[in-house]
Coordinates of N, CA and C in Angstrom, one line a residue:
M1 N 91.4 74.5 110.1 CA 90.4 74.9 108.9 C 89.9 76.4 109.2
R2 N 89.8 77.2 108.1 CA 89.1 78.5 108.3 C 87.7 78.4 108.2
N3 N 87.1 79.2 109.0 CA 85.5 79.5 108.9 C 85.2 80.0 107.5
R4 N 84.1 79.6 106.9 CA 83.5 80.2 105.7 C 83.2 81.7 106.0
S5 N 83.7 82.4 105.0 CA 83.3 83.9 105.0 C 81.8 84.2 104.8
P6 N 81.4 85.1 105.4 CA 80.0 85.6 105.1 C 79.9 86.1 103.5
D7 N 78.8 86.1 103.0 CA 78.8 86.5 101.5 C 79.6 87.6 101.1
G8 N 79.4 88.8 101.9 CA 80.3 90.0 101.6 C 81.6 89.7 101.6
L9 N 82.1 89.2 102.7 CA 83.6 88.9 102.7 C 84.1 87.8 101.7
R10 N 83.1 87.0 101.4 CA 83.6 86.0 100.4 C 83.9 86.6 99.1
S11 N 83.0 87.7 98.8 CA 83.4 88.4 97.6 C 84.6 89.2 97.6
V12 N 84.8 89.8 98.7 CA 86.2 90.5 98.9 C 87.3 89.5 98.8
D13 N 87.2 88.3 99.4 CA 88.2 87.4 99.2 C 88.4 86.8 97.8
S14 N 87.4 86.7 97.2 CA 87.5 86.3 95.7 C 88.1 87.4 94.9
A15 N 87.8 88.6 95.2 CA 88.4 89.8 94.3 C 89.9 89.9 94.6
L16 N 90.2 89.7 96.0 CA 91.6 89.8 96.3 C 92.3 88.7 95.7
L17 N 91.8 87.5 95.7 CA 92.5 86.2 95.1 C 92.6 86.5 93.6
L18 N 91.6 87.0 93.0 CA 91.8 87.2 91.5 C 92.8 88.2 91.3
A19 N 93.0 89.4 92.0 CA 93.8 90.3 91.7 C 95.3 89.8 91.8
T20 N 95.5 88.8 92.9 CA 96.8 88.2 93.2 C 97.1 87.3 91.9
V21 N 96.1 86.6 91.4 CA 96.3 85.6 90.3 C 96.7 86.3 89.1
L22 N 96.0 87.5 88.8 CA 96.4 88.4 87.6 C 97.8 88.8 87.8
Q23 N 98.3 89.2 88.9 CA 99.7 89.8 89.2 C 100.6 88.7 89.0
H24 N 100.4 87.4 89.5 CA 101.5 86.4 89.4 C 101.5 85.5 88.3
E25 N 100.2 85.3 87.7 CA 100.1 84.5 86.5 C 99.8 85.0 85.3
G26 N 99.5 86.4 85.3 CA 99.3 87.1 84.0 C 98.0 87.2 83.4
P27 N 97.8 87.6 82.2 CA 96.3 87.9 81.6 C 95.7 86.6 81.5
M28 N 94.2 86.7 81.7 CA 93.5 85.6 81.5 C 92.0 86.0 81.0
R29 N 91.3 85.1 80.2 CA 89.9 85.3 79.9 C 89.1 85.1 81.1
V30 N 87.8 85.6 80.9 CA 86.7 85.6 81.9 C 86.6 84.1 82.3
T31 N 86.4 83.2 81.2 CA 86.1 81.8 81.6 C 87.3 81.2 82.3
D32 N 88.6 81.6 82.1 CA 89.7 81.2 83.0 C 89.6 81.6 84.3
A33 N 89.2 82.9 84.6 CA 89.0 83.4 85.9 C 88.1 82.6 86.7
A34 N 86.9 82.4 86.0 CA 85.8 81.6 86.6 C 86.2 80.2 87.1
E35 N 86.9 79.5 86.2 CA 87.4 78.2 86.5 C 88.6 78.3 87.6
R36 N 89.4 79.3 87.6 CA 90.4 79.4 88.6 C 89.7 79.8 89.9
L37 N 88.7 80.4 90.0 CA 88.1 80.7 91.3 C 87.0 79.8 91.8
G38 N 86.6 79.0 90.8 CA 85.5 78.1 90.9 C 84.0 78.7 91.1
V39 N 83.9 79.8 90.3 CA 82.6 80.6 90.4 C 82.0 80.6 89.0
S40 N 80.9 81.2 88.8 CA 80.2 81.3 87.6 C 80.9 82.3 86.7
V41 N 80.6 82.2 85.6 CA 81.3 83.2 84.4 C 80.7 84.6 84.8
S42 N 79.4 84.8 85.1 CA 78.9 86.0 85.4 C 79.5 86.7 86.7
T43 N 79.8 85.7 87.7 CA 80.4 86.3 88.8 C 81.9 86.8 88.7
A44 N 82.6 85.9 87.8 CA 83.9 86.2 87.4 C 84.1 87.6 86.7
H45 N 83.1 87.8 85.7 CA 83.0 89.0 84.9 C 82.7 90.3 86.0
R46 N 81.8 90.0 86.9 CA 81.5 91.0 87.9 C 82.7 91.4 88.6
L47 N 83.5 90.4 89.1 CA 84.7 90.7 89.9 C 85.7 91.5 89.2
L48 N 85.9 91.0 87.8 CA 86.9 91.7 86.9 C 86.5 93.1 86.7
T49 N 85.2 93.3 86.6 CA 84.7 94.7 86.2 C 85.1 95.6 87.4
A50 N 84.8 95.1 88.6 CA 85.2 96.0 90.0 C 86.7 96.1 89.9
L51 N 87.5 95.1 89.6 CA 88.9 95.3 89.7 C 89.4 96.4 88.6
V52 N 88.8 96.4 87.4 CA 89.1 97.3 86.5 C 88.9 98.8 86.9
H53 N 87.6 99.0 87.6 CA 87.1 100.1 88.1 C 88.1 100.8 88.9
R54 N 88.7 100.0 90.0 CA 89.6 100.5 90.9 C 91.1 100.4 90.6
G55 N 91.4 99.9 89.3 CA 92.7 100.1 88.8 C 93.6 98.9 89.1
F56 N 93.0 97.7 89.6 CA 93.7 96.5 90.0 C 93.7 95.6 88.7
A57 N 93.1 95.8 87.7 CA 92.9 95.0 86.4 C 92.7 96.0 85.3
E58 N 93.0 95.5 84.1 CA 92.7 96.3 82.9 C 92.3 95.2 81.8
Q59 N 91.5 95.6 80.9 CA 91.0 94.8 79.8 C 92.0 95.1 78.6
L60 N 92.5 94.0 78.2 CA 93.5 94.1 77.0 C 92.8 94.2 75.8
A61 N 93.5 94.4 74.6 CA 93.0 94.5 73.3 C 92.3 93.1 72.7
D62 N 93.0 92.1 73.3 CA 92.4 90.7 72.9 C 91.1 90.3 73.8
R63 N 90.7 91.1 74.7 CA 89.6 90.9 75.6 C 89.9 90.2 76.8
R64 N 91.2 89.8 77.0 CA 91.6 89.1 78.3 C 91.8 90.2 79.2
Y65 N 92.0 89.8 80.5 CA 92.3 90.8 81.6 C 93.6 90.7 82.1
G66 N 94.3 91.8 82.3 CA 95.7 91.6 83.0 C 95.7 92.4 84.2
P67 N 96.7 92.5 84.9 CA 97.1 93.3 86.2 C 97.0 94.7 85.7
G68 N 96.3 95.5 86.6 CA 96.2 97.0 86.4 C 97.4 97.7 87.0
G69 N 97.2 99.1 86.8 CA 98.3 99.9 87.3 C 98.6 99.8 88.8
L70 N 97.6 99.6 89.6 CA 97.9 99.5 91.0 C 98.6 98.4 91.4
L71 N 98.7 97.3 90.4 CA 99.5 96.2 90.8 C 101.0 96.2 90.2
S72 N 101.2 97.4 89.6 CA 102.5 97.3 89.0 C 103.5 98.2 90.1
R73 N 104.7 98.0 89.9 CA 105.7 98.6 91.0 C 105.7 100.0 90.7
S74 N 105.5 100.9 91.7 CA 105.6 102.3 91.5 C 106.9 102.8 91.9
P75 N 107.3 103.8 91.3 CA 108.8 104.4 91.5 C 108.6 105.1 92.8
A76 N 107.4 105.5 93.1 CA 107.3 106.4 94.4 C 107.0 105.4 95.7
S77 N 107.7 105.8 96.7 CA 107.6 105.1 98.0 C 106.3 105.5 98.6
R78 N 105.7 104.6 99.4 CA 104.5 104.9 100.2 C 104.7 106.1 101.1
D79 N 105.9 106.2 101.7 CA 106.1 107.5 102.5 C 106.0 108.7 101.7
A80 N 106.6 108.7 100.6 CA 106.6 109.8 99.7 C 105.2 110.2 99.2
V81 N 104.4 109.2 98.9 CA 103.0 109.4 98.4 C 102.2 110.0 99.7
A82 N 102.5 109.5 100.8 CA 101.8 109.9 102.0 C 102.1 111.4 102.3
R83 N 103.4 111.8 102.2 CA 103.9 113.2 102.4 C 103.1 114.0 101.4
L84 N 103.2 113.5 100.1 CA 102.6 114.3 99.1 C 101.0 114.7 99.3
R85 N 100.3 113.5 99.7 CA 98.9 113.8 100.0 C 98.7 114.7 101.2
E86 N 99.5 114.4 102.3 CA 99.3 115.4 103.4 C 99.5 116.9 102.9
A87 N 100.6 117.2 102.2 CA 100.9 118.5 101.8 C 99.8 119.0 100.9
A88 N 99.3 118.2 100.0 CA 98.4 118.7 98.9 C 97.0 118.9 99.4
L89 N 96.5 118.3 100.3 CA 95.1 118.2 100.7 C 94.5 119.7 101.2
P90 N 95.3 120.3 101.9 CA 94.8 121.7 102.3 C 94.7 122.6 101.2
H91 N 95.5 122.5 100.1 CA 95.4 123.3 99.1 C 94.4 123.0 98.1
M92 N 94.1 121.6 98.1 CA 93.1 121.0 97.2 C 91.7 121.5 97.8
R93 N 91.6 121.5 99.1 CA 90.2 122.0 99.8 C 90.1 123.4 99.5
R94 N 91.1 124.2 99.4 CA 90.9 125.7 99.2 C 90.5 125.9 97.6
L95 N 91.0 125.1 96.7 CA 90.4 125.1 95.3 C 89.1 124.7 95.3
V96 N 88.6 123.7 96.1 CA 87.2 123.2 96.1 C 86.3 124.2 96.7
D97 N 86.7 124.9 98.0 CA 86.0 125.9 98.4 C 85.8 127.0 97.4
R98 N 86.8 127.4 96.7 CA 86.5 128.6 95.7 C 85.8 128.3 94.6
W99 N 85.9 127.1 93.9 CA 85.2 126.8 92.8 C 84.1 125.8 92.8
G100 N 84.1 125.1 93.9 CA 82.9 124.2 94.1 C 83.1 122.8 93.2
E101 N 84.2 122.7 92.6 CA 84.5 121.5 91.7 C 85.4 120.6 92.5
T102 N 85.5 119.4 92.0 CA 86.2 118.4 92.5 C 87.7 118.5 92.2
A103 N 88.6 118.4 93.2 CA 90.1 118.5 93.0 C 90.6 117.1 93.1
N104 N 91.6 116.8 92.2 CA 92.2 115.5 92.2 C 93.7 115.7 92.2
L105 N 94.4 114.8 92.9 CA 95.8 114.7 92.8 C 96.3 113.5 92.4
T106 N 97.2 113.5 91.3 CA 97.6 112.3 90.6 C 99.1 112.3 90.6
I107 N 99.6 110.9 90.4 CA 101.1 110.8 90.1 C 101.3 109.9 89.0
L108 N 102.4 110.2 88.3 CA 102.9 109.4 87.1 C 103.3 108.1 87.4
V109 N 102.8 106.9 87.1 CA 103.2 105.6 87.3 C 103.4 105.0 85.8
G110 N 104.6 105.0 85.3 CA 104.8 104.4 83.9 C 104.1 105.3 82.8
V111 N 103.1 104.7 82.1 CA 102.4 105.3 81.1 C 101.0 105.6 81.6
M112 N 100.7 105.4 83.0 CA 99.4 105.7 83.7 C 99.6 106.9 84.6
V113 N 98.4 107.3 84.9 CA 98.4 108.3 86.1 C 97.5 107.5 87.3
R114 N 98.0 107.6 88.4 CA 97.2 107.0 89.6 C 96.6 108.2 90.4
F115 N 95.4 108.1 90.7 CA 94.8 109.2 91.5 C 95.1 108.7 93.0
V116 N 95.7 109.6 93.8 CA 96.2 109.3 95.2 C 95.4 110.1 96.2
A117 N 94.5 111.2 95.6 CA 93.7 112.0 96.6 C 92.7 112.7 95.9
T118 N 91.5 112.8 96.4 CA 90.4 113.3 95.9 C 89.7 114.3 97.0
V119 N 89.4 115.5 96.7 CA 88.4 116.3 97.5 C 87.2 116.7 96.6
E120 N 86.1 116.0 96.9 CA 84.9 116.3 96.1 C 84.2 117.7 96.3
G121 N 83.8 118.1 95.2 CA 83.0 119.3 95.2 C 81.7 119.2 95.9
G122 N 81.1 120.3 96.4 CA 79.8 120.1 97.2 C 78.5 120.2 96.5
R123 N 78.6 120.4 95.1 CA 77.4 120.4 94.2 C 76.7 119.1 94.1
V124 N 75.4 119.2 93.8 CA 74.7 117.7 93.8 C 75.2 117.1 92.5
L125 N 75.4 117.8 91.4 CA 75.9 117.2 90.2 C 77.6 117.5 90.2
R126 N 78.3 116.5 90.5 CA 79.8 116.7 90.7 C 80.5 115.4 90.2
V127 N 81.8 115.6 90.1 CA 82.6 114.4 89.7 C 82.9 113.7 91.2
G128 N 82.7 112.4 91.1 CA 83.1 111.7 92.3 C 84.5 111.2 92.7
D129 N 84.6 110.7 93.8 CA 86.0 110.4 94.2 C 86.7 109.3 93.2
R130 N 87.9 109.7 92.9 CA 88.7 108.9 91.9 C 89.8 108.2 92.6
T131 N 89.9 108.3 93.8 CA 91.1 107.9 94.6 C 91.3 106.3 94.3
G132 N 92.5 105.9 94.0 CA 92.9 104.5 93.6 C 92.7 104.2 92.2
R133 N 92.0 105.0 91.3 CA 91.9 104.6 90.0 C 93.1 105.0 89.2
T134 N 93.3 104.4 87.9 CA 94.3 104.7 87.0 C 93.7 105.1 85.6
L135 N 94.5 105.8 85.0 CA 93.9 106.3 83.8 C 95.2 106.4 82.8
P136 N 95.1 106.2 81.4 CA 96.3 106.6 80.5 C 96.7 108.0 80.8
A137 N 98.1 108.2 80.9 CA 98.5 109.4 81.1 C 98.3 110.5 79.8
H138 N 98.4 110.0 78.7 CA 98.2 110.6 77.5 C 96.8 111.2 77.2
L139 N 95.9 110.7 78.1 CA 94.5 111.3 77.9 C 94.0 112.1 79.0
S140 N 94.4 111.9 80.2 CA 94.0 112.7 81.4 C 94.7 114.1 81.5
S141 N 94.0 115.0 82.1 CA 94.5 116.4 82.2 C 95.8 116.3 83.1
G142 N 95.9 115.8 84.2 CA 97.0 115.7 84.9 C 98.2 115.0 84.4
G143 N 97.9 114.0 83.6 CA 98.8 113.2 82.9 C 99.4 114.0 81.9
K144 N 98.7 114.7 81.1 CA 99.4 115.4 80.0 C 100.2 116.6 80.5
A145 N 99.8 117.0 81.7 CA 100.6 118.1 82.2 C 101.9 117.6 82.8
M146 N 101.9 116.4 83.2 CA 103.1 115.6 83.7 C 104.1 115.4 82.6
L147 N 103.4 114.6 81.5 CA 104.1 114.2 80.4 C 104.9 115.3 79.7
A148 N 104.3 116.6 79.7 CA 104.9 117.8 79.2 C 106.2 118.2 79.8
M149 N 106.4 117.7 81.0 CA 107.7 117.9 81.8 C 108.7 116.9 81.5
L150 N 108.5 115.8 80.7 CA 109.5 114.8 80.6 C 110.4 115.1 79.4
S151 N 111.5 114.4 79.4 CA 112.6 114.5 78.4 C 112.1 113.7 77.3
P152 N 112.6 113.7 76.0 CA 112.2 112.8 74.9 C 112.4 111.4 75.4
E153 N 113.6 111.2 76.0 CA 113.8 109.7 76.5 C 112.7 109.2 77.5
E154 N 112.3 110.1 78.4 CA 111.3 109.7 79.3 C 110.0 109.5 78.8
L155 N 109.8 110.2 77.7 CA 108.4 110.2 77.1 C 108.2 108.9 76.1
E156 N 109.4 108.4 75.8 CA 109.3 107.4 74.8 C 108.5 106.2 75.0
P157 N 108.4 105.7 76.3 CA 107.6 104.6 76.7 C 106.1 104.8 76.4
V158 N 105.7 105.9 76.5 CA 104.3 106.4 76.3 C 104.0 106.4 74.9
L159 N 105.0 106.9 74.1 CA 104.7 106.9 72.6 C 104.8 105.5 72.1
D160 N 105.4 104.6 72.6 CA 105.5 103.3 72.1 C 104.1 102.7 71.8
D161 N 103.1 103.0 72.8 CA 101.9 102.4 72.7 C 100.9 103.1 71.7
L162 N 101.3 104.3 71.0 CA 100.5 105.0 70.2 C 100.9 104.7 68.7
D163 N 99.9 104.8 67.8 CA 100.2 104.8 66.5 C 100.6 106.3 66.0
G164 N 101.0 106.3 64.7 CA 101.6 107.6 64.1 C 100.9 108.8 64.3
E165 N 99.6 108.6 64.1 CA 98.6 109.8 64.0 C 98.5 110.2 65.6
A166 N 98.3 109.4 66.4 CA 98.1 109.6 67.8 C 99.3 110.2 68.5
R167 N 100.6 109.7 68.0 CA 101.9 110.3 68.4 C 102.0 111.7 68.1
A168 N 101.6 112.1 66.9 CA 101.8 113.5 66.4 C 100.8 114.3 67.0
R169 N 99.5 113.9 67.3 CA 98.5 114.5 68.1 C 99.0 114.9 69.5
L170 N 99.6 113.9 70.1 CA 100.2 114.1 71.5 C 101.2 115.2 71.5
H171 N 102.3 114.9 70.5 CA 103.3 116.0 70.6 C 102.7 117.4 70.4
R172 N 101.8 117.7 69.5 CA 101.1 119.0 69.4 C 100.6 119.4 70.7
E173 N 99.9 118.4 71.3 CA 99.2 118.9 72.7 C 100.2 119.1 73.7
L174 N 101.2 118.4 73.8 CA 102.3 118.6 74.9 C 103.0 120.1 74.6
R175 N 103.1 120.4 73.3 CA 103.8 121.6 73.0 C 102.9 122.8 73.4
A176 N 101.5 122.6 73.3 CA 100.7 123.6 73.8 C 100.6 123.6 75.3
V177 N 100.6 122.6 76.1 CA 100.7 122.5 77.4 C 101.9 123.2 77.9
R178 N 103.2 122.9 77.2 CA 104.2 123.7 77.8 C 104.1 125.1 77.6
R179 N 103.4 125.7 76.5 CA 103.4 127.1 76.4 C 102.3 127.7 77.1
R180 N 101.3 127.0 77.5 CA 100.2 127.7 78.3 C 100.3 127.2 79.9
G181 N 100.9 126.1 80.2 CA 101.0 125.9 81.5 C 100.0 124.9 82.2
H182 N 99.0 124.6 81.3 CA 98.0 123.7 81.9 C 97.6 122.7 80.8
A183 N 96.9 121.7 81.1 CA 96.3 120.7 80.1 C 94.8 120.5 80.5
V184 N 94.2 120.1 79.4 CA 92.7 119.8 79.5 C 92.4 118.5 78.9
N185 N 91.5 117.8 79.6 CA 91.0 116.6 79.2 C 89.4 116.7 79.0
D186 N 89.0 116.9 77.9 CA 87.5 117.3 77.5 C 87.0 116.0 76.9
Q187 N 86.4 115.2 77.9 CA 85.7 114.1 77.6 C 86.5 113.0 76.9
Q188 N 87.8 113.0 77.1 CA 88.6 111.9 76.4 C 88.7 110.6 77.2
T189 N 88.2 110.7 78.6 CA 88.3 109.5 79.4 C 87.0 109.1 79.8
E190 N 86.1 110.1 79.8 CA 84.8 109.9 80.3 C 83.8 110.8 79.8
T191 N 82.6 110.4 79.1 CA 81.7 111.3 78.5 C 81.1 112.1 79.6
G192 N 81.0 113.6 79.3 CA 80.3 114.4 80.3 C 81.2 114.8 81.4
L193 N 82.6 114.5 81.2 CA 83.5 115.1 82.3 C 84.6 115.7 81.6
T194 N 84.9 116.9 82.2 CA 86.1 117.7 81.6 C 87.0 118.1 82.9
A195 N 88.4 118.1 82.7 CA 89.1 118.4 83.8 C 90.4 119.4 83.3
V196 N 90.8 120.2 84.1 CA 91.9 121.0 83.8 C 93.0 120.6 84.9
G197 N 94.3 120.3 84.4 CA 95.3 119.9 85.2 C 96.6 120.7 85.1
V198 N 97.4 120.8 86.1 CA 98.7 121.6 86.2 C 99.7 120.5 86.9
A199 N 100.8 120.4 86.4 CA 101.9 119.7 87.1 C 102.5 120.4 88.2
L200 N 102.9 119.7 89.2 CA 103.7 120.3 90.3 C 105.1 120.5 89.9
P201 N 105.8 121.5 90.4 CA 107.2 121.5 90.1 C 108.0 120.4 90.7
R202 N 108.9 119.9 90.2 CA 109.7 118.7 90.6 C 110.3 118.9 91.9
V203 N 110.2 118.0 92.9 CA 110.8 118.1 94.2 C 111.4 116.7 94.3
A204 N 112.7 116.9 94.8 CA 113.6 115.8 95.1 C 113.0 114.8 96.0
G205 N 113.0 113.5 95.6 CA 112.4 112.4 96.5 C 110.9 112.3 96.3
M206 N 110.3 113.0 95.5 CA 108.9 113.1 95.4 C 108.5 112.6 94.0
P207 N 107.4 111.8 93.8 CA 107.1 111.4 92.5 C 106.5 112.6 91.7
L208 N 106.6 112.5 90.4 CA 106.0 113.5 89.6 C 104.4 113.5 89.7
A209 N 104.0 114.7 90.0 CA 102.5 114.8 90.4 C 101.9 116.0 89.7
S210 N 100.5 115.9 89.9 CA 99.7 117.0 89.2 C 98.5 117.2 90.0
V211 N 98.0 118.3 89.9 CA 96.7 118.7 90.6 C 95.7 119.2 89.5
A212 N 94.4 118.8 89.6 CA 93.4 119.1 88.6 C 92.1 119.5 89.3
L213 N 91.3 120.3 88.5 CA 90.0 120.4 88.7 C 89.1 119.7 87.7
A214 N 88.3 118.9 88.3 CA 87.4 118.0 87.4 C 85.8 118.5 87.5
M215 N 85.1 118.5 86.5 CA 83.7 119.0 86.6 C 82.9 118.4 85.5
P216 N 81.6 118.5 85.6 CA 80.6 118.2 84.5 C 80.8 118.9 83.4
T217 N 80.9 118.4 82.2 CA 81.3 119.3 81.0 C 80.3 120.4 80.8
A218 N 79.2 120.3 81.3 CA 78.2 121.3 81.1 C 78.7 122.7 81.9
R219 N 79.5 122.6 82.8 CA 79.9 123.6 83.7 C 81.3 124.1 83.2
Y220 N 81.9 123.5 82.3 CA 83.2 123.8 81.6 C 83.1 125.0 80.7
S221 N 84.0 125.9 80.9 CA 83.8 127.2 80.0 C 85.5 127.5 79.7
R222 N 85.7 127.7 78.5 CA 86.9 128.1 78.1 C 87.3 129.5 78.6
N223 N 86.5 130.4 78.8 CA 86.5 131.7 79.3 C 87.1 131.6 80.7
S224 N 86.8 130.6 81.4 CA 87.2 130.4 82.8 C 88.7 129.8 82.9
L225 N 89.2 129.2 81.8 CA 90.5 128.6 81.8 C 91.7 129.4 82.5
P226 N 91.8 130.7 82.2 CA 92.8 131.5 82.8 C 92.8 131.5 84.2
V227 N 91.8 131.7 84.9 CA 91.7 131.8 86.3 C 91.8 130.4 86.8
W228 N 91.2 129.5 86.3 CA 91.4 128.0 86.9 C 92.9 127.6 86.9
S229 N 93.5 127.9 85.6 CA 94.8 127.4 85.5 C 95.7 128.2 86.4
A230 N 95.5 129.5 86.7 CA 96.3 130.3 87.6 C 96.1 129.9 88.9
D231 N 94.9 129.4 89.3 CA 94.8 129.0 90.8 C 95.4 127.5 90.8
L232 N 95.2 126.7 89.8 CA 95.8 125.4 89.9 C 97.5 125.6 90.0
A233 N 97.9 126.5 89.4 CA 99.4 126.7 89.3 C 99.8 127.3 90.5
A234 N 99.2 128.2 91.2 CA 99.5 128.6 92.5 C 99.5 127.5 93.6
A235 N 98.4 126.7 93.5 CA 98.2 125.4 94.5 C 99.5 124.6 94.2
A236 N 99.8 124.3 93.0 CA 100.8 123.2 92.7 C 102.1 123.8 93.2
G237 N 102.5 125.3 93.1 CA 103.6 125.8 93.6 C 103.7 125.6 95.1
A238 N 102.5 126.0 95.7 CA 102.5 126.0 97.1 C 102.8 124.6 97.8
I239 N 102.2 123.6 97.1 CA 102.4 122.1 97.4 C 103.8 121.8 97.4
A240 N 104.5 122.2 96.3 CA 106.0 122.0 96.2 C 106.7 122.6 97.2
R241 N 106.4 123.7 97.6 CA 107.1 124.5 98.6 C 107.0 123.9 100.0
D242 N 105.8 123.5 100.2 CA 105.5 122.7 101.5 C 106.4 121.3 101.6
L243 N 106.7 120.8 100.4 CA 107.3 119.5 100.3 C 108.9 119.7 100.3
T244 N 109.3 121.0 100.0 CA 110.8 121.3 99.9 C 111.3 121.4 101.4
P245 N 112.4 120.4 101.6 CA 113.0 120.5 102.9 C 113.7 122.0 103.2

């Protein structure tokens, strides 16, 4: 018989169990989760909220919770992602040193982007570490930059989740991204946060990836977009060269 876990470890055990249940049993309501774990509804809600925050769960349109992007199978191997992170971090640090804003590295996983590395800016008011989180690709800056590289067939699964107006809007935005070479997320995923992203050139054996600068919207300026995007493009190119055999 196992010893009872201390309170902190018990919460971790419950969260891990709940993530596993979502992965193997599918979507459930908060009350279902509470019954499954033998905890109060408020505790189940708190655990689900934490799982959503870290990308292990997502809230569905019918208010149930299902497995999040981190529990889906990724086309990228762990070794490939580790190599990508190792190659990207020095270049991300240089971006942060120059601009003082947070740099993020994301990969495309289905219709979502997964944050695989963050280098935080040094300012008091800054965007925090997003490592491990997932966001809809069509809303995030790095996601849009990567979607702009896809063929119509590769893009179709993303469009399937959008209504007609949203599809048309995304098509227009992706045309603009292809023309200017960068994408912007201006408070589309979080109020008060703006990000500029550039996709990495494709590298054999590597997942499709992007690098972005994220900042409080108060410090975002369209006048700075040309230099931000140029620096991001240079970093993206350098990362791809470092990954090329």
